[in-house]
Coordinates of C-alpha atoms in Angstrom, one line a residue:
M1 CA 4.4 -58.7 -125.5
S2 CA 4.8 -58.6 -121.7
E3 CA 4.2 -55.6 -119.5
H4 CA 6.8 -54.6 -116.8
A5 CA 5.9 -52.6 -113.6
H6 CA 7.6 -49.4 -113.3
I7 CA 8.8 -48.6 -109.7
K8 CA 9.2 -45.0 -108.8
S9 CA 10.9 -43.8 -105.6
T10 CA 9.3 -41.1 -103.4
R11 CA 10.6 -39.0 -100.5
R12 CA 7.2 -38.0 -99.0
I13 CA 6.6 -38.8 -95.2
S14 CA 3.8 -41.0 -94.4
K15 CA 0.8 -39.4 -92.9
I16 CA 0.8 -41.8 -90.1
W17 CA 3.7 -40.0 -88.4
I18 CA 1.7 -36.8 -88.1
I19 CA 0.0 -38.0 -84.9
P20 CA 3.1 -39.0 -82.9
I21 CA 4.8 -35.7 -84.0
L22 CA 1.8 -33.7 -82.8
V23 CA 1.9 -35.6 -79.5
I24 CA 5.6 -34.9 -79.0
I25 CA 5.1 -31.2 -79.8
V26 CA 2.1 -30.8 -77.4
G27 CA 3.9 -32.8 -74.7
G28 CA 7.0 -30.8 -75.0
W29 CA 5.0 -27.6 -74.9
M30 CA 3.3 -28.8 -71.8
V31 CA 6.5 -29.7 -70.1
Y32 CA 8.0 -26.4 -71.0
T33 CA 5.0 -24.6 -69.7
Q34 CA 5.0 -26.6 -66.5
W35 CA 8.7 -26.0 -66.0
K36 CA 8.4 -22.4 -66.8
N37 CA 5.4 -21.8 -64.4
Q38 CA 6.5 -24.0 -61.5
G39 CA 7.9 -22.3 -58.4
P40 CA 11.4 -22.8 -56.9
L41 CA 12.5 -25.6 -54.6
I42 CA 13.4 -24.6 -51.0
T43 CA 14.8 -26.4 -48.0
I44 CA 13.6 -25.9 -44.5
E45 CA 15.4 -27.1 -41.4
V46 CA 13.1 -28.4 -38.6
K47 CA 13.8 -30.1 -35.3
S48 CA 11.5 -33.0 -36.0
A49 CA 9.5 -34.5 -38.9
S50 CA 6.6 -35.3 -36.6
G51 CA 3.3 -34.8 -38.6
I52 CA 5.1 -34.0 -41.9
E53 CA 4.5 -36.3 -44.9
V54 CA 5.9 -36.3 -48.5
N55 CA 3.4 -35.1 -51.2
K56 CA 0.8 -34.4 -48.5
T57 CA 2.0 -31.8 -46.1
T58 CA 1.4 -28.3 -47.5
I59 CA 2.9 -24.9 -47.0
K60 CA 0.4 -22.2 -46.3
V61 CA 0.3 -18.4 -46.2
R62 CA -2.8 -17.1 -44.4
D63 CA -4.4 -20.6 -44.8
F64 CA -3.7 -20.5 -48.6
D65 CA -1.6 -23.3 -50.2
V66 CA 1.6 -22.0 -51.7
G67 CA 3.7 -25.2 -51.7
Q68 CA 4.0 -28.9 -50.9
V69 CA 6.7 -31.1 -49.2
K70 CA 8.5 -33.2 -51.8
K71 CA 11.3 -34.7 -49.8
I72 CA 12.3 -35.4 -46.1
E73 CA 15.8 -36.4 -45.0
L74 CA 18.1 -36.2 -42.0
K75 CA 20.7 -33.4 -41.8
P76 CA 24.3 -34.5 -42.3
D77 CA 25.1 -33.7 -38.6
L78 CA 21.9 -35.5 -37.4
D79 CA 20.9 -32.3 -35.6
G80 CA 17.4 -32.1 -37.2
V81 CA 15.5 -32.8 -40.4
L82 CA 15.8 -31.2 -43.8
V83 CA 12.5 -30.7 -45.7
T84 CA 12.5 -30.0 -49.4
A85 CA 9.4 -28.3 -50.7
R86 CA 8.2 -27.1 -54.1
M87 CA 6.7 -23.6 -54.0
E88 CA 4.2 -22.0 -56.3
A89 CA 5.6 -19.5 -58.7
S90 CA 3.3 -16.8 -57.3
A91 CA 4.9 -17.2 -53.9
A92 CA 8.5 -16.9 -55.1
R93 CA 8.6 -13.1 -54.3
L94 CA 7.8 -13.9 -50.7
L95 CA 11.0 -16.0 -50.2
T96 CA 13.3 -13.4 -48.5
D97 CA 15.6 -13.4 -45.6
K98 CA 12.8 -12.0 -43.5
T99 CA 10.4 -14.8 -44.2
K100 CA 9.7 -17.2 -41.4
F101 CA 8.5 -20.8 -41.4
W102 CA 7.0 -22.9 -38.5
V103 CA 5.2 -26.1 -38.1
V104 CA 1.6 -25.7 -37.1
A105 CA 0.5 -28.5 -34.7
P106 CA -1.8 -28.7 -31.6
R107 CA -0.2 -26.6 -28.9
I108 CA -1.5 -26.1 -25.4
S109 CA 0.4 -23.9 -22.8
F110 CA -0.3 -21.4 -20.0
S111 CA -0.2 -18.6 -22.4
E112 CA -2.0 -20.0 -25.5
V113 CA -4.0 -22.8 -27.1
S114 CA -3.5 -23.1 -30.8
G115 CA -3.4 -25.5 -33.8
L116 CA -6.5 -27.5 -32.7
N117 CA -7.8 -27.5 -36.3
T118 CA -4.8 -29.7 -37.3
L119 CA -6.2 -32.6 -35.1
L120 CA -8.3 -33.6 -38.2
S121 CA -6.5 -32.1 -41.1
G122 CA -3.0 -32.9 -40.0
S123 CA 0.0 -30.7 -39.4
Y124 CA 1.2 -28.2 -42.0
I125 CA 4.0 -25.7 -42.4
A126 CA 3.0 -22.0 -42.1
M127 CA 4.8 -19.2 -43.8
S128 CA 4.9 -15.4 -43.0
A129 CA 4.3 -13.1 -46.0
N130 CA 7.1 -10.5 -46.3
E131 CA 8.2 -9.1 -49.7
S132 CA 11.1 -7.0 -48.3
G133 CA 14.5 -8.4 -48.0
K134 CA 17.0 -10.4 -50.1
D135 CA 16.0 -13.6 -51.9
R136 CA 16.7 -16.8 -50.0
R137 CA 16.0 -20.5 -50.6
H138 CA 17.2 -22.1 -47.4
F139 CA 15.4 -21.4 -44.1
V140 CA 15.4 -22.5 -40.5
A141 CA 11.9 -23.1 -39.1
S142 CA 11.0 -21.5 -35.7
E143 CA 10.0 -23.8 -32.9
R144 CA 6.7 -22.0 -32.3
P145 CA 4.5 -19.6 -34.2
P146 CA 5.5 -15.9 -33.9
A147 CA 3.6 -14.2 -31.1
T148 CA 2.7 -11.3 -33.4
P149 CA 1.2 -12.1 -36.8
P150 CA 3.0 -10.3 -39.7
G151 CA 1.5 -6.9 -40.5
T152 CA -0.1 -6.4 -37.0
P153 CA 0.0 -2.7 -36.1
G154 CA 1.9 -1.8 -33.0
L155 CA 5.4 -1.3 -31.6
H156 CA 8.4 -3.6 -31.3
V157 CA 10.7 -3.0 -28.3
K158 CA 13.9 -4.5 -26.9
L159 CA 13.9 -5.5 -23.3
K160 CA 16.9 -6.5 -21.1
S161 CA 17.1 -8.4 -17.9
D162 CA 20.2 -9.4 -15.8
D163 CA 18.3 -10.5 -12.7
Q164 CA 17.2 -14.0 -11.6
F165 CA 14.0 -14.0 -13.5
A166 CA 13.5 -15.0 -17.2
F167 CA 10.7 -14.9 -19.7
K168 CA 9.8 -17.0 -22.7
S169 CA 8.0 -16.4 -26.0
G170 CA 4.3 -15.8 -25.5
D171 CA 4.6 -14.4 -22.0
P172 CA 2.3 -11.4 -21.6
I173 CA 2.9 -7.7 -21.2
I174 CA 0.3 -6.3 -18.8
Y175 CA -0.9 -2.7 -18.4
K176 CA -3.1 -2.1 -15.4
G177 CA -4.3 -5.7 -15.5
Y178 CA -5.0 -5.7 -19.3
K179 CA -2.8 -7.7 -21.8
V180 CA -1.4 -5.3 -24.3
G181 CA 1.5 -7.3 -25.8
E182 CA 3.7 -10.4 -25.7
F183 CA 7.3 -11.5 -25.6
E184 CA 8.4 -12.8 -29.1
E185 CA 12.0 -14.0 -28.9
S186 CA 14.8 -14.2 -26.4
E187 CA 18.6 -14.3 -26.6
F188 CA 21.2 -14.8 -23.9
N189 CA 24.3 -12.7 -24.0
I190 CA 27.1 -14.7 -22.4
E191 CA 29.6 -11.8 -22.2
E192 CA 27.1 -9.5 -20.5
R193 CA 25.4 -12.3 -18.6
A194 CA 22.1 -10.8 -19.5
V195 CA 19.0 -11.8 -21.5
Y196 CA 17.7 -9.7 -24.4
Y197 CA 14.1 -10.0 -25.5
S198 CA 12.1 -8.9 -28.5
A199 CA 8.6 -7.8 -27.5
F200 CA 5.6 -6.4 -29.2
I201 CA 3.0 -3.8 -27.9
E202 CA -0.2 -3.9 -29.9
S203 CA -1.9 -0.9 -31.3
P204 CA -3.3 1.5 -29.9
Y205 CA -1.6 0.6 -26.6
H206 CA 1.9 1.3 -28.0
K207 CA 1.1 5.0 -27.6
L208 CA 1.5 4.4 -23.8
V209 CA 5.2 3.7 -24.3
T210 CA 7.4 6.7 -24.1
E211 CA 11.1 7.4 -23.5
N212 CA 10.4 7.7 -19.7
T213 CA 8.5 4.4 -19.5
R214 CA 9.8 1.8 -17.0
F215 CA 9.2 -2.0 -17.2
W216 CA 9.2 -4.2 -14.1
N217 CA 8.5 -7.9 -13.3
I218 CA 5.1 -8.9 -11.9
S219 CA 5.4 -12.7 -12.2
G220 CA 3.6 -14.9 -9.6
V221 CA 3.1 -13.6 -6.1
K222 CA 5.6 -11.5 -4.2
L223 CA 5.6 -11.3 -0.4
H224 CA 7.7 -8.4 0.9
L225 CA 8.6 -8.3 4.6
R226 CA 10.0 -4.8 4.9
S227 CA 10.4 -2.2 7.6
G228 CA 7.1 -0.6 6.6
G229 CA 5.2 -3.9 7.0
V230 CA 4.0 -6.8 4.9
K231 CA 3.3 -6.1 1.2
I232 CA 1.9 -8.5 -1.3
E233 CA 2.3 -7.9 -5.0
T234 CA 0.6 -9.8 -7.8
G235 CA -0.4 -9.2 -11.4
S236 CA -3.3 -10.7 -13.3
L237 CA -4.5 -14.3 -13.2
E238 CA -2.4 -15.0 -16.2
T239 CA 0.8 -13.9 -14.5
L240 CA 0.1 -16.1 -11.5
L241 CA 0.5 -19.1 -13.8
A242 CA 3.2 -17.7 -16.1
N243 CA 5.7 -14.9 -16.1
G244 CA 4.9 -11.4 -17.2
V245 CA 5.9 -7.7 -17.0
T246 CA 4.1 -4.4 -16.7
F247 CA 5.1 -0.9 -17.4
G248 CA 4.3 2.7 -16.4
I249 CA 5.8 6.1 -15.9
P250 CA 7.1 6.9 -12.4
K251 CA 5.4 9.7 -10.5
G252 CA 7.0 13.0 -10.6
I253 CA 8.4 12.9 -14.1
S254 CA 7.0 13.8 -17.4
K255 CA 5.7 11.4 -20.0
G256 CA 8.4 12.3 -22.5
E257 CA 8.4 11.8 -26.3
P258 CA 6.8 8.6 -27.8
A259 CA 9.1 5.7 -28.1
G260 CA 10.6 4.8 -31.5
E261 CA 10.7 1.4 -33.2
S262 CA 12.9 -1.1 -31.4
A263 CA 13.4 1.2 -28.4
S264 CA 15.4 -0.5 -25.5
Y265 CA 14.4 -0.8 -21.9
V266 CA 15.5 -2.6 -18.7
I267 CA 13.2 -4.9 -16.8
Y268 CA 13.4 -4.0 -13.1
E269 CA 12.7 -6.3 -10.1
D270 CA 9.7 -4.4 -8.9
Q271 CA 7.9 -1.0 -9.1
T272 CA 10.1 0.5 -6.4
A273 CA 13.3 -0.4 -8.2
A274 CA 11.9 0.9 -11.5
S275 CA 10.9 4.2 -9.8
N276 CA 14.3 4.7 -8.1
A277 CA 16.1 4.1 -11.4
R278 CA 15.4 7.7 -12.4
Y279 CA 17.7 9.0 -9.7
K280 CA 21.1 9.0 -11.3
L281 CA 23.1 11.0 -8.7
S282 CA 23.4 10.2 -5.0
A283 CA 25.4 11.3 -1.9
D284 CA 26.9 8.4 -0.1
Y285 CA 27.6 8.3 3.7
L286 CA 28.9 5.8 6.2
L287 CA 27.3 4.9 9.5
L288 CA 29.2 3.1 12.2
I289 CA 26.7 1.0 14.1
D290 CA 27.7 -0.2 17.6
E291 CA 24.5 -2.3 18.1
T292 CA 23.0 -5.2 16.3
V293 CA 21.9 -4.7 12.6
R294 CA 19.5 -7.7 12.6
G295 CA 16.4 -6.6 10.7
L296 CA 18.3 -4.1 8.5
T297 CA 18.4 -5.1 4.8
V298 CA 19.9 -3.7 1.6
G299 CA 17.3 -1.4 0.1
A300 CA 15.8 -0.4 3.5
P301 CA 14.7 3.3 3.5
V302 CA 16.6 6.2 4.9
E303 CA 14.1 8.7 6.3
Y304 CA 14.3 12.3 7.4
R305 CA 11.2 13.5 9.4
G306 CA 9.2 10.6 8.1
I307 CA 10.1 11.2 4.4
E308 CA 12.2 8.7 2.5
I309 CA 15.2 10.4 1.1
G310 CA 17.5 7.5 0.3
E311 CA 18.2 3.8 0.9
V312 CA 20.7 1.4 2.4
K313 CA 23.3 0.4 -0.2
E314 CA 25.5 -2.0 1.7
I315 CA 25.8 -3.6 5.1
N316 CA 29.1 -4.5 6.7
A317 CA 31.1 -2.8 3.9
T318 CA 34.3 -4.4 5.1
E319 CA 36.5 -2.6 2.5
Q320 CA 35.5 0.7 4.1
L321 CA 36.8 0.0 7.6
E322 CA 39.7 -2.0 9.1
G323 CA 39.0 -4.8 11.4
N324 CA 36.3 -7.5 11.6
I325 CA 33.3 -8.4 13.7
L326 CA 35.3 -10.6 16.0
D327 CA 36.8 -7.4 17.5
E328 CA 34.8 -6.5 20.6
D329 CA 34.8 -2.8 19.8
Y330 CA 34.4 -3.1 16.0
P331 CA 31.5 -1.0 14.7
I332 CA 29.5 -2.4 11.8
P333 CA 29.8 0.0 8.7
V334 CA 26.6 0.6 6.9
L335 CA 26.7 2.5 3.6
I336 CA 23.6 4.7 2.7
S337 CA 22.8 6.9 -0.3
I338 CA 20.8 10.1 -0.2
Y339 CA 19.2 11.2 -3.6
P340 CA 18.9 14.9 -4.4
G341 CA 15.8 14.0 -6.4
K342 CA 14.0 12.7 -3.3
V343 CA 14.6 16.0 -1.3
R344 CA 12.9 18.0 -4.1
Q345 CA 16.1 19.0 -5.8
E346 CA 17.1 18.6 -9.4
D347 CA 19.1 15.5 -10.4
T348 CA 22.1 17.5 -11.3
E349 CA 25.7 18.0 -10.0
E350 CA 24.8 21.5 -8.6
A351 CA 21.9 20.0 -6.5
L352 CA 24.2 17.2 -5.4
A353 CA 26.8 19.6 -4.1
K354 CA 24.1 21.6 -2.3
V355 CA 22.9 18.5 -0.5
K356 CA 26.4 17.6 0.6
E357 CA 27.0 21.0 2.0
V358 CA 23.8 21.0 4.0
M359 CA 24.5 17.5 5.3
R360 CA 28.0 18.7 6.4
S361 CA 26.7 21.6 8.4
W362 CA 23.9 19.6 10.0
V363 CA 26.3 16.8 11.0
Q364 CA 28.6 19.4 12.7
R365 CA 25.6 20.8 14.5
D366 CA 23.2 18.1 15.6
L367 CA 22.3 15.6 12.8
R368 CA 22.5 12.0 14.0
A369 CA 21.4 8.6 12.6
T370 CA 19.5 6.0 14.5
L371 CA 18.2 2.5 13.6
R372 CA 14.5 2.3 14.3
M373 CA 12.0 -0.5 14.0
G374 CA 9.5 0.2 11.2
N375 CA 7.2 -2.7 11.9
V376 CA 6.8 -5.0 15.0
L377 CA 5.6 -7.9 12.9
T378 CA 8.5 -8.1 10.5
G379 CA 11.2 -6.7 12.8
G380 CA 12.5 -4.6 9.9
L381 CA 14.7 -1.7 10.6
Y382 CA 15.2 1.6 8.8
V383 CA 17.7 4.5 9.1
D384 CA 16.2 7.6 10.7
L385 CA 18.1 10.9 10.3
H386 CA 17.1 13.4 13.0
H387 CA 18.3 16.5 14.9
A388 CA 19.3 15.4 18.4
K389 CA 18.8 17.5 21.5
S390 CA 22.0 18.7 23.1
P391 CA 24.2 16.0 21.4
E392 CA 27.9 15.7 22.1
P393 CA 30.0 17.8 19.7
A394 CA 30.9 15.9 16.4
V395 CA 33.6 16.5 13.9
F396 CA 32.8 15.9 10.3
T397 CA 35.2 13.0 9.4
Q398 CA 35.8 10.7 6.4
I399 CA 36.8 7.1 6.1
N400 CA 38.3 6.1 2.7
G401 CA 36.7 9.2 1.2
L402 CA 33.2 8.5 2.6
P403 CA 31.8 11.1 5.1
V404 CA 30.6 9.6 8.4
I405 CA 27.3 10.5 10.1
P406 CA 27.4 10.0 13.9
T407 CA 24.9 7.5 15.2
M408 CA 22.8 7.2 18.4
S409 CA 21.1 4.3 20.1
N410 CA 17.4 4.0 19.6
E411 CA 14.9 4.2 22.5
F412 CA 14.6 0.4 22.8
T413 CA 18.3 0.0 23.2
Q414 CA 18.4 2.9 25.7
I415 CA 15.7 1.2 27.8
T416 CA 17.5 -2.1 27.6
Q417 CA 20.7 -0.5 28.8
K418 CA 18.9 1.2 31.7
A419 CA 17.2 -2.1 32.6
D420 CA 20.6 -3.8 32.5
A421 CA 22.1 -1.2 34.8
I422 CA 19.2 -1.7 37.3
M423 CA 19.6 -5.4 37.2
D424 CA 23.4 -5.0 37.9
K425 CA 22.6 -2.9 41.0
I426 CA 20.1 -5.5 42.2
N427 CA 22.7 -8.2 41.7
D428 CA 25.2 -6.2 43.8
L429 CA 22.9 -6.0 46.8
P430 CA 23.7 -8.4 49.7
L431 CA 20.5 -10.3 49.2
S432 CA 21.8 -13.5 50.9
D433 CA 22.5 -11.8 54.2
M434 CA 19.2 -9.9 54.1
V435 CA 17.4 -13.2 53.5
T436 CA 19.2 -14.8 56.5
E437 CA 18.3 -11.9 58.8
V438 CA 14.7 -11.8 57.6
R439 CA 14.5 -15.6 58.2
A440 CA 15.7 -15.1 61.8
V441 CA 13.2 -12.3 62.4
V442 CA 10.4 -14.5 61.1
E443 CA 11.5 -17.4 63.3
A444 CA 11.6 -15.0 66.3
M445 CA 8.1 -13.7 65.5
A446 CA 6.9 -17.3 65.2
S447 CA 8.4 -18.1 68.6
A448 CA 6.7 -15.0 70.2
A449 CA 3.4 -16.0 68.6
T450 CA 3.7 -19.5 70.1
S451 CA 4.5 -18.1 73.6
L452 CA 1.6 -15.7 73.3
E453 CA -0.7 -18.6 72.4
E454 CA 0.5 -20.6 75.4
T455 CA 0.0 -17.6 77.8
S456 CA -3.5 -17.0 76.4
T457 CA -4.3 -20.7 77.1
E458 CA -3.1 -20.5 80.7
F459 CA -5.0 -17.2 81.1
D460 CA -8.2 -18.8 79.9
K461 CA -7.6 -21.6 82.4
T462 CA -7.0 -19.1 85.3
L463 CA -10.2 -17.2 84.4
D464 CA -12.1 -20.5 84.4
D465 CA -10.5 -21.4 87.8
I466 CA -11.4 -17.9 89.3
D467 CA -15.0 -18.3 88.2
T468 CA -15.5 -21.7 89.7
R469 CA -13.6 -21.2 93.0
A470 CA -13.5 -17.6 94.2
L471 CA -16.5 -15.8 92.7
N472 CA -18.9 -18.8 92.9
K473 CA -18.0 -19.5 96.5
N474 CA -18.7 -15.9 97.7
L475 CA -21.8 -15.5 95.6
N476 CA -23.2 -18.8 96.7
Q477 CA -22.5 -17.8 100.3
A478 CA -24.3 -14.6 99.8
L479 CA -27.3 -16.3 98.2
A480 CA -27.4 -18.9 101.0
D481 CA -27.5 -16.1 103.6
L482 CA -30.2 -14.4 101.6
S483 CA -32.2 -17.5 101.4
S484 CA -31.9 -18.2 105.1
L485 CA -32.9 -14.7 105.8
L486 CA -36.0 -15.0 103.7
R487 CA -36.8 -18.3 105.2
N488 CA -36.5 -17.0 108.7
Y489 CA -38.5 -14.0 107.8
S490 CA -41.3 -16.1 106.4
E491 CA -41.3 -18.3 109.5
G492 CA -41.3 -15.2 111.8
G493 CA -38.1 -16.2 113.4
L494 CA -36.4 -12.9 112.9
D495 CA -37.5 -9.5 113.9
Q496 CA -36.8 -6.2 112.1
N497 CA -33.5 -5.6 113.9
E498 CA -32.1 -9.0 113.0
I499 CA -33.0 -8.5 109.3
K500 CA -31.3 -5.2 109.4
D501 CA -28.2 -6.7 110.9
T502 CA -28.2 -9.5 108.3
V503 CA -28.5 -7.0 105.4
D504 CA -25.7 -4.9 106.9
A505 CA -23.5 -8.1 107.0
M506 CA -24.3 -8.8 103.3
Q507 CA -23.4 -5.2 102.4
D508 CA -20.1 -5.6 104.2
T509 CA -19.4 -8.8 102.3
L510 CA -20.2 -7.2 99.0
R511 CA -17.9 -4.2 99.8
S512 CA -15.1 -6.7 100.6
L513 CA -15.6 -8.3 97.1
Q514 CA -15.7 -5.0 95.3
P515 CA -11.9 -4.4 95.2
L516 CA -11.4 -7.9 94.0
L517 CA -13.9 -7.4 91.1
L518 CA -12.3 -4.1 90.3
Q519 CA -8.8 -5.6 90.1
L520 CA -10.1 -8.4 87.8
N521 CA -11.7 -5.8 85.5
Q522 CA -8.6 -3.6 85.2
S523 CA -5.9 -6.2 85.2
P524 CA -7.1 -9.7 84.5
N525 CA -3.5 -11.1 84.6
S526 CA -2.7 -9.9 88.1
F527 CA -3.4 -13.3 89.5
I528 CA -0.7 -14.8 87.2
F529 CA 2.0 -12.1 87.0
S530 CA 3.3 -10.2 90.0
D531 CA 2.6 -6.5 90.2
N532 CA 5.8 -4.8 89.1
S533 CA 4.1 -1.8 87.6
G534 CA 6.6 0.5 89.3
V535 CA 9.6 -1.0 87.4
D536 CA 10.1 -0.4 83.7
K537 CA 11.1 -3.5 81.8
Q538 CA 14.3 -3.0 79.8
P539 CA 15.1 -5.1 76.6
K540 CA 18.1 -7.3 76.9
A541 CA 21.2 -6.2 74.9
K542 CA 22.0 -8.3 71.8
Q543 CA 25.0 -10.4 72.4
E544 CA 27.6 -10.2 69.7
K545 CA 28.6 -13.3 67.9
H546 CA 32.2 -14.4 68.3

């Protein structure tokens, strides 16, 4: 009898499937865990992808890795690069609208040297840590690192400039030569045509900033050729190479309350402009200058007894006076301002009215304005208000609502006018006729000198002739007679009576010569000119020219 196998069906799963199922479960759990624990994807707009690599470039907060670049692509408008990065889940709370990103790379400028450590490690994307604000996943990277690290104690202020100077991020803020802060960001307002800056003052120097603080420019070297002389202004060595500002409280005002967060200030051209900005009220006057205004500049001081009480606001204010400089009698209008605060008055309407009343009474009495030279080297002029001695009476007048202060010429102009008057009188003299007459007199004197020289020569010849002919002849005769007498006497030829007669004859001869010698001694020219001593010689009358 044959045996048959009995086949039984079973529904049990083979044990061999246990391992694949376990692998799937573990893998799924790992994927779920990885997906659950991974951080969000963010996009960052940058100008250039230089130094950024996929799966290599990291995102760091305080040098700690919190993300990695996963994708780089061009923006649709080709105006930059779009970087996609995966962030760590622990850093998700830092992704707010106040978070900033920037690429850290080697950077060398006048104001800083940074990122040199990336020469070996490569560039990375830095991120500021800020939990406040709304969640955000799309960001625009800054072109440079923020000047102030997040969390730095200090004070943020807003600065405004509408002048010809500008500042950039990183430019220093100096206080008495010491760097206390930096410019962070700038924005140009087209409507106002001004630049607004965000700046940061580090702690504890932020306590120096109050509501009465003034900021002014100290960039480079400034050479001022003013009426007071030559003035050179410069900041620190850093501001010689780059721009910079400084701040302080003008003299004469209180410190005021400490400045609050994001307080606003204006950047002035220099310290003088910053100091004058505290004067809000001024009394304006018009000067009508009849002389040259060369050397007078806008901003030149207006002084009273050597004290600056105002400044020149405008020169040749043509809208204040009809006419133009081509008119011969056109005075050049100069607009000046006098500040009550500079004459030790309050900067109030009451003090302004008092100043105007005093100026009005002074102008009617003797107050006058004069342009004076403040410095010979620069030739700069300033306006001097002074009380003139015995001035011409003046009436307090106004032109287009502006009171007029009478003017007087300065000493130099008065001297020049007197010199011109003297020169005019000299030019009016008949110098040509005088020169002709003087020339004739000189020629007559020269002719007389020639005649005198000729007469002297003839006189010398006459004297020589008298010596050789008249005197020598008589003297020789006398000597011959004396010699003969002596000879006869020695030979015994003459007796005593003969000698006596001979001596008597010699005496008679000498007596006859005595008048001749006397006449030659008293009047040597009697042998040349006739003796007309009894007749006075009269000068000939000058014949008139026909």
